[in-house]
PDB file of C-alpha atoms in Angstrom:
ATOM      1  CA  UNK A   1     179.718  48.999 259.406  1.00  0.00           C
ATOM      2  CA  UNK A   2     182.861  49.694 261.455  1.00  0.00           C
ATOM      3  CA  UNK A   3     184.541  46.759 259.518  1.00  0.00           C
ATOM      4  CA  UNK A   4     183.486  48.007 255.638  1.00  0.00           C
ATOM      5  CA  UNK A   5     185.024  51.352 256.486  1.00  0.00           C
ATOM      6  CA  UNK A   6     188.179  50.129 258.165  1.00  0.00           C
ATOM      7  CA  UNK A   7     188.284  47.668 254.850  1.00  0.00           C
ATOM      8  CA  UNK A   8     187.592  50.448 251.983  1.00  0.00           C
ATOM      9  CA  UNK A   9     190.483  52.775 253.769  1.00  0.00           C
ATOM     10  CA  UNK A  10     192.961  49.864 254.062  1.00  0.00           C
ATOM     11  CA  UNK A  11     191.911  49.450 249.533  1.00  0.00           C
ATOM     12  CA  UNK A  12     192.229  53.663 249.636  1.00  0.00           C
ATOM     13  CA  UNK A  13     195.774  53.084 251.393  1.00  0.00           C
ATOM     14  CA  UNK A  14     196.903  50.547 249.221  1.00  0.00           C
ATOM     15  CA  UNK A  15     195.861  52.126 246.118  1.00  0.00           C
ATOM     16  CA  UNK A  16     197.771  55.120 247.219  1.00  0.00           C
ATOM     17  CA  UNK A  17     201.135  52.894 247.873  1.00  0.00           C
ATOM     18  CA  UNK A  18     200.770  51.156 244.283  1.00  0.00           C
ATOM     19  CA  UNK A  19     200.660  54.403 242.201  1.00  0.00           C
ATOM     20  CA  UNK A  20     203.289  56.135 244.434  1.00  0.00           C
ATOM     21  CA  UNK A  21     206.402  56.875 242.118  1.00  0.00           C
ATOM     22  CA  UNK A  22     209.180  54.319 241.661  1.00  0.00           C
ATOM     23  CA  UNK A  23     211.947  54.693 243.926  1.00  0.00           C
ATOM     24  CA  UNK A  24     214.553  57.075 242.841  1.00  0.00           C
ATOM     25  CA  UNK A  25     218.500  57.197 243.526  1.00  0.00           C
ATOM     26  CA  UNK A  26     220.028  59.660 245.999  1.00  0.00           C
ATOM     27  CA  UNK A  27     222.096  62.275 243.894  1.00  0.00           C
ATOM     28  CA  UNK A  28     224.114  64.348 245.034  1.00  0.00           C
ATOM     29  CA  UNK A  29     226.006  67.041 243.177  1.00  0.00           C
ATOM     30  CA  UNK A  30     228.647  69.169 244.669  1.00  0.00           C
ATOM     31  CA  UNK A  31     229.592  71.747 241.315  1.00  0.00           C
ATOM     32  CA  UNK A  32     230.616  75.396 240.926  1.00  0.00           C
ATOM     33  CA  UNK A  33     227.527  77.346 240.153  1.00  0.00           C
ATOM     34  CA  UNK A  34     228.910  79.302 238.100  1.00  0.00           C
ATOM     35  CA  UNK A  35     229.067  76.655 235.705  1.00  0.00           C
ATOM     36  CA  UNK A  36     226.332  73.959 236.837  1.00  0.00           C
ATOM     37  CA  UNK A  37     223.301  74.656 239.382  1.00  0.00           C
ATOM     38  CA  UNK A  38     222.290  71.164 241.081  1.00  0.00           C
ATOM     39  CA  UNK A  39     219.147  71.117 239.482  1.00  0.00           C
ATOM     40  CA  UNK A  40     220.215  71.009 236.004  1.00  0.00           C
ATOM     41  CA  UNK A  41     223.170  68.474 237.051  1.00  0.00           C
ATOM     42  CA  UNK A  42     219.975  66.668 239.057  1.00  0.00           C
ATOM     43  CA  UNK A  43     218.203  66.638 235.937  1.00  0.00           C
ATOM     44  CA  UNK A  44     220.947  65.483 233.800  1.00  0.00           C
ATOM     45  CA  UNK A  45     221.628  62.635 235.816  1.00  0.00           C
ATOM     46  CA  UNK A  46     217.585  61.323 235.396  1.00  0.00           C
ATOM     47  CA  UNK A  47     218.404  61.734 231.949  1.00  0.00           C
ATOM     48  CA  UNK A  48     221.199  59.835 231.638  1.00  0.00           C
ATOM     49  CA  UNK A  49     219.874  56.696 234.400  1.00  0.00           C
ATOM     50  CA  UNK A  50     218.369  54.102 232.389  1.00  0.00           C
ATOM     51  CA  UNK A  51     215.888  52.049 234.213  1.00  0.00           C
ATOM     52  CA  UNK A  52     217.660  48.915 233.833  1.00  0.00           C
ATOM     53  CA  UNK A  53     220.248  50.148 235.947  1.00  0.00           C
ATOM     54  CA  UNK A  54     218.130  49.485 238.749  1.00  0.00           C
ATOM     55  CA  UNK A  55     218.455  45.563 238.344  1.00  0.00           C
ATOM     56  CA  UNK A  56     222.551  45.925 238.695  1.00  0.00           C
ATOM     57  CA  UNK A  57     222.707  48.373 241.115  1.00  0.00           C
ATOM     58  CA  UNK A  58     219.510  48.449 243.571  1.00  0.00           C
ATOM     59  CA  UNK A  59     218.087  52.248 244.290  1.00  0.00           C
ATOM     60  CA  UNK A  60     218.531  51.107 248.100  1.00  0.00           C
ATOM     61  CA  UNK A  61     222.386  50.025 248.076  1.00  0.00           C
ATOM     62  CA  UNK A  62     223.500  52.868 245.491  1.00  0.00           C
ATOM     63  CA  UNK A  63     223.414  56.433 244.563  1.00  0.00           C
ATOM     64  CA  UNK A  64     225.560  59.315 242.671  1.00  0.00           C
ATOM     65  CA  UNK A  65     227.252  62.031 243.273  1.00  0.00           C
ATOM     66  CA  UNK A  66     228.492  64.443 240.295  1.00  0.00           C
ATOM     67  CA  UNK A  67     231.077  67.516 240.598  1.00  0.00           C
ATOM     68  CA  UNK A  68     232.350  70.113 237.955  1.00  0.00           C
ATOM     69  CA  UNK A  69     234.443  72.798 238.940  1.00  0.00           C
ATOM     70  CA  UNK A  70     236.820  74.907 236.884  1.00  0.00           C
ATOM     71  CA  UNK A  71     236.434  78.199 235.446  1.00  0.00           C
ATOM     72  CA  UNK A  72     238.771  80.979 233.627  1.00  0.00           C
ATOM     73  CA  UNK A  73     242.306  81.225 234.155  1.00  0.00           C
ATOM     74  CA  UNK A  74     244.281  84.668 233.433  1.00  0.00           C
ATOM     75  CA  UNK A  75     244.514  83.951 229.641  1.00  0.00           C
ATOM     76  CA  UNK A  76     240.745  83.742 229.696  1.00  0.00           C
ATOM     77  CA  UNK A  77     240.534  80.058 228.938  1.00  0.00           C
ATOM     78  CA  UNK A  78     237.173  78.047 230.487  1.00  0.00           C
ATOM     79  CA  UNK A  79     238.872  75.082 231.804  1.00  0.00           C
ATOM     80  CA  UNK A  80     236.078  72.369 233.304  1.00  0.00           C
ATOM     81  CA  UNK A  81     236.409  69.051 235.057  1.00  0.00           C
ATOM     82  CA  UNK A  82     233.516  66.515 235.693  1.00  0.00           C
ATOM     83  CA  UNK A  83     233.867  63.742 237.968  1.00  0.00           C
ATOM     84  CA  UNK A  84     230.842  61.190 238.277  1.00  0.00           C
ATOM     85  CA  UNK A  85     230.866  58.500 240.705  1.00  0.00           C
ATOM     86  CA  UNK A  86     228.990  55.732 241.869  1.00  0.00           C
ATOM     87  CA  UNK A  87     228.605  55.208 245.777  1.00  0.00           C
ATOM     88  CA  UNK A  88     227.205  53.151 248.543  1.00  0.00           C
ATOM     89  CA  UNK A  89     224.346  54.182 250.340  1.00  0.00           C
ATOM     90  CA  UNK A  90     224.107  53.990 254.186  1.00  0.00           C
ATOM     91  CA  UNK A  91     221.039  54.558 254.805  1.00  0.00           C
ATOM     92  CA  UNK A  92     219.525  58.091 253.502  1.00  0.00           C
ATOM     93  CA  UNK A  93     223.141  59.097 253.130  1.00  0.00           C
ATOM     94  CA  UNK A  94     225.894  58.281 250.029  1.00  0.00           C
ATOM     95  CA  UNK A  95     229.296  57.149 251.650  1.00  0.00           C
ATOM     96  CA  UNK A  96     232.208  57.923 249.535  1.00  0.00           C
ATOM     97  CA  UNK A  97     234.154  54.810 248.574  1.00  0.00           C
ATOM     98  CA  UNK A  98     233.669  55.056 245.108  1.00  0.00           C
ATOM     99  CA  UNK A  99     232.386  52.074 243.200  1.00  0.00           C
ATOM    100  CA  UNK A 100     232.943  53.376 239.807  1.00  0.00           C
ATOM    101  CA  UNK A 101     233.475  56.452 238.785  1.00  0.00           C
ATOM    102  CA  UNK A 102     234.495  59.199 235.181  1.00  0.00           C
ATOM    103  CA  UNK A 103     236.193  62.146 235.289  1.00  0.00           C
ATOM    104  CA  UNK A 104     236.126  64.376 231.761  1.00  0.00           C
ATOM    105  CA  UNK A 105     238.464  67.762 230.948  1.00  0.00           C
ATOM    106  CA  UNK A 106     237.935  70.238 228.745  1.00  0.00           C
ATOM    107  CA  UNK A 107     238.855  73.646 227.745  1.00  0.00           C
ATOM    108  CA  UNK A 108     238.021  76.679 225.667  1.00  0.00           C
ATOM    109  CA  UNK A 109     239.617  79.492 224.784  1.00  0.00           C
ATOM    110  CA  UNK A 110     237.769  82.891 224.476  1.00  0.00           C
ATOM    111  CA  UNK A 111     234.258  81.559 225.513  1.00  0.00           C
ATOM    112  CA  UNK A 112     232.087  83.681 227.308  1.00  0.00           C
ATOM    113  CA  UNK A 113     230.462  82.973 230.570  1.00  0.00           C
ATOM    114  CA  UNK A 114     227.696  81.005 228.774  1.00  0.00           C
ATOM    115  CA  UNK A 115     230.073  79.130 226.669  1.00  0.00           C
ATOM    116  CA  UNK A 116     232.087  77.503 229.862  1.00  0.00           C
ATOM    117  CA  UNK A 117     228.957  76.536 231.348  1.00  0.00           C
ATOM    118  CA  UNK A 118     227.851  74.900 227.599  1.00  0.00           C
ATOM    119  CA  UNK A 119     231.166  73.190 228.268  1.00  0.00           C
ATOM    120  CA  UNK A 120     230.385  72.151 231.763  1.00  0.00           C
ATOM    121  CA  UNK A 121     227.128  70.966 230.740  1.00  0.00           C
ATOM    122  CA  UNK A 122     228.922  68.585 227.689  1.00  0.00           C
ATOM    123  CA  UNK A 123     231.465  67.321 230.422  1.00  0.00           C
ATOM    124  CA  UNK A 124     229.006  66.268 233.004  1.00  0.00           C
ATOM    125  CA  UNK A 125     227.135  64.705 229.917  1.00  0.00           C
ATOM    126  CA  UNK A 126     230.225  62.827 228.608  1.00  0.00           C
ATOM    127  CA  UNK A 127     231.468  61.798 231.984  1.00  0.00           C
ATOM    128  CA  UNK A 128     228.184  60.368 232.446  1.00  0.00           C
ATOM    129  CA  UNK A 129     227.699  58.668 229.710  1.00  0.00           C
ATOM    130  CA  UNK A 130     231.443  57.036 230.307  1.00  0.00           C
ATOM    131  CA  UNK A 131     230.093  55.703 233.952  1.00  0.00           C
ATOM    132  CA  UNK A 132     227.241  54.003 232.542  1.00  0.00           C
ATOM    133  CA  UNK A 133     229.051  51.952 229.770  1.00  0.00           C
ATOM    134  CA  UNK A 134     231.331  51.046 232.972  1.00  0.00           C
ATOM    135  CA  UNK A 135     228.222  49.448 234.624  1.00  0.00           C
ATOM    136  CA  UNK A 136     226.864  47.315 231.686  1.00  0.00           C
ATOM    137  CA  UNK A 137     223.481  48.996 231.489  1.00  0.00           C
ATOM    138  CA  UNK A 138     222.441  50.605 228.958  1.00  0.00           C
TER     139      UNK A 138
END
């Protein structure tokens, strides 16, 4: 009797570990949030990950790190940068020696608060999308 329930909650366990989601990258994003909160930069970068990344770079050896910072100067100009790199993983940790990595400008003139961050949003985006056609998986 012992045995059959030891059995069914080794199946219960199992079951458990095969529908458990797919391991993820670490990502780490260090912007200004004024112009990008981590969990929209977080989000972005799930967007922009295609699975067969995976294959290339293994979610256990690599991870990501984004930054955009910026802002207005005194002529009132949103001025953004957005660096994207690839790093090493050590563990649960990113190490930074950069693997690859994408850095994107831009600028507007007159924009309002919510315009910069539009623009931050369309760097991060393009910087992004410039990393992964650097690692050959689209």
């Amino acid at each position: 009797m012992a045995l059959n329930r030891l059995a069914a909650a080794l199946l219960l366990a199992g079951a458990a570990v095969a529908q458990a989601a797919p391991a993820s990258y670490i990502i780490f994003d260090h912007s200004t949030t004024a112009l990008i909160d981590a969990p929209t930069a977080e989000g972005l970068w799930k967007d922009h990950l295609p699975p067969a990344l995976k294959r290339l770079y293994p979610v256990g050896k690599w991870g990501f790190a984004s930054e955009v910072s910026g802002g207005f100067d005194d002529a009132k100009v949103c001025v953004v940068t957005a660096r994207v790199l690839l790093l090493p993983r050590a563990g649960k940790n990113l190490v930074f020696r950069p693997e690859k990595s994408a850095t994107t400008f831009g600028s507007q003139a007159d924009a309002s608060p919510e315009q910069c961050r539009a623009l931050a949003k369309s760097k991060l985006v393009e910087a992004m999308e410039s990393l992964r056609a650097g690692l050959s998986a689209r």
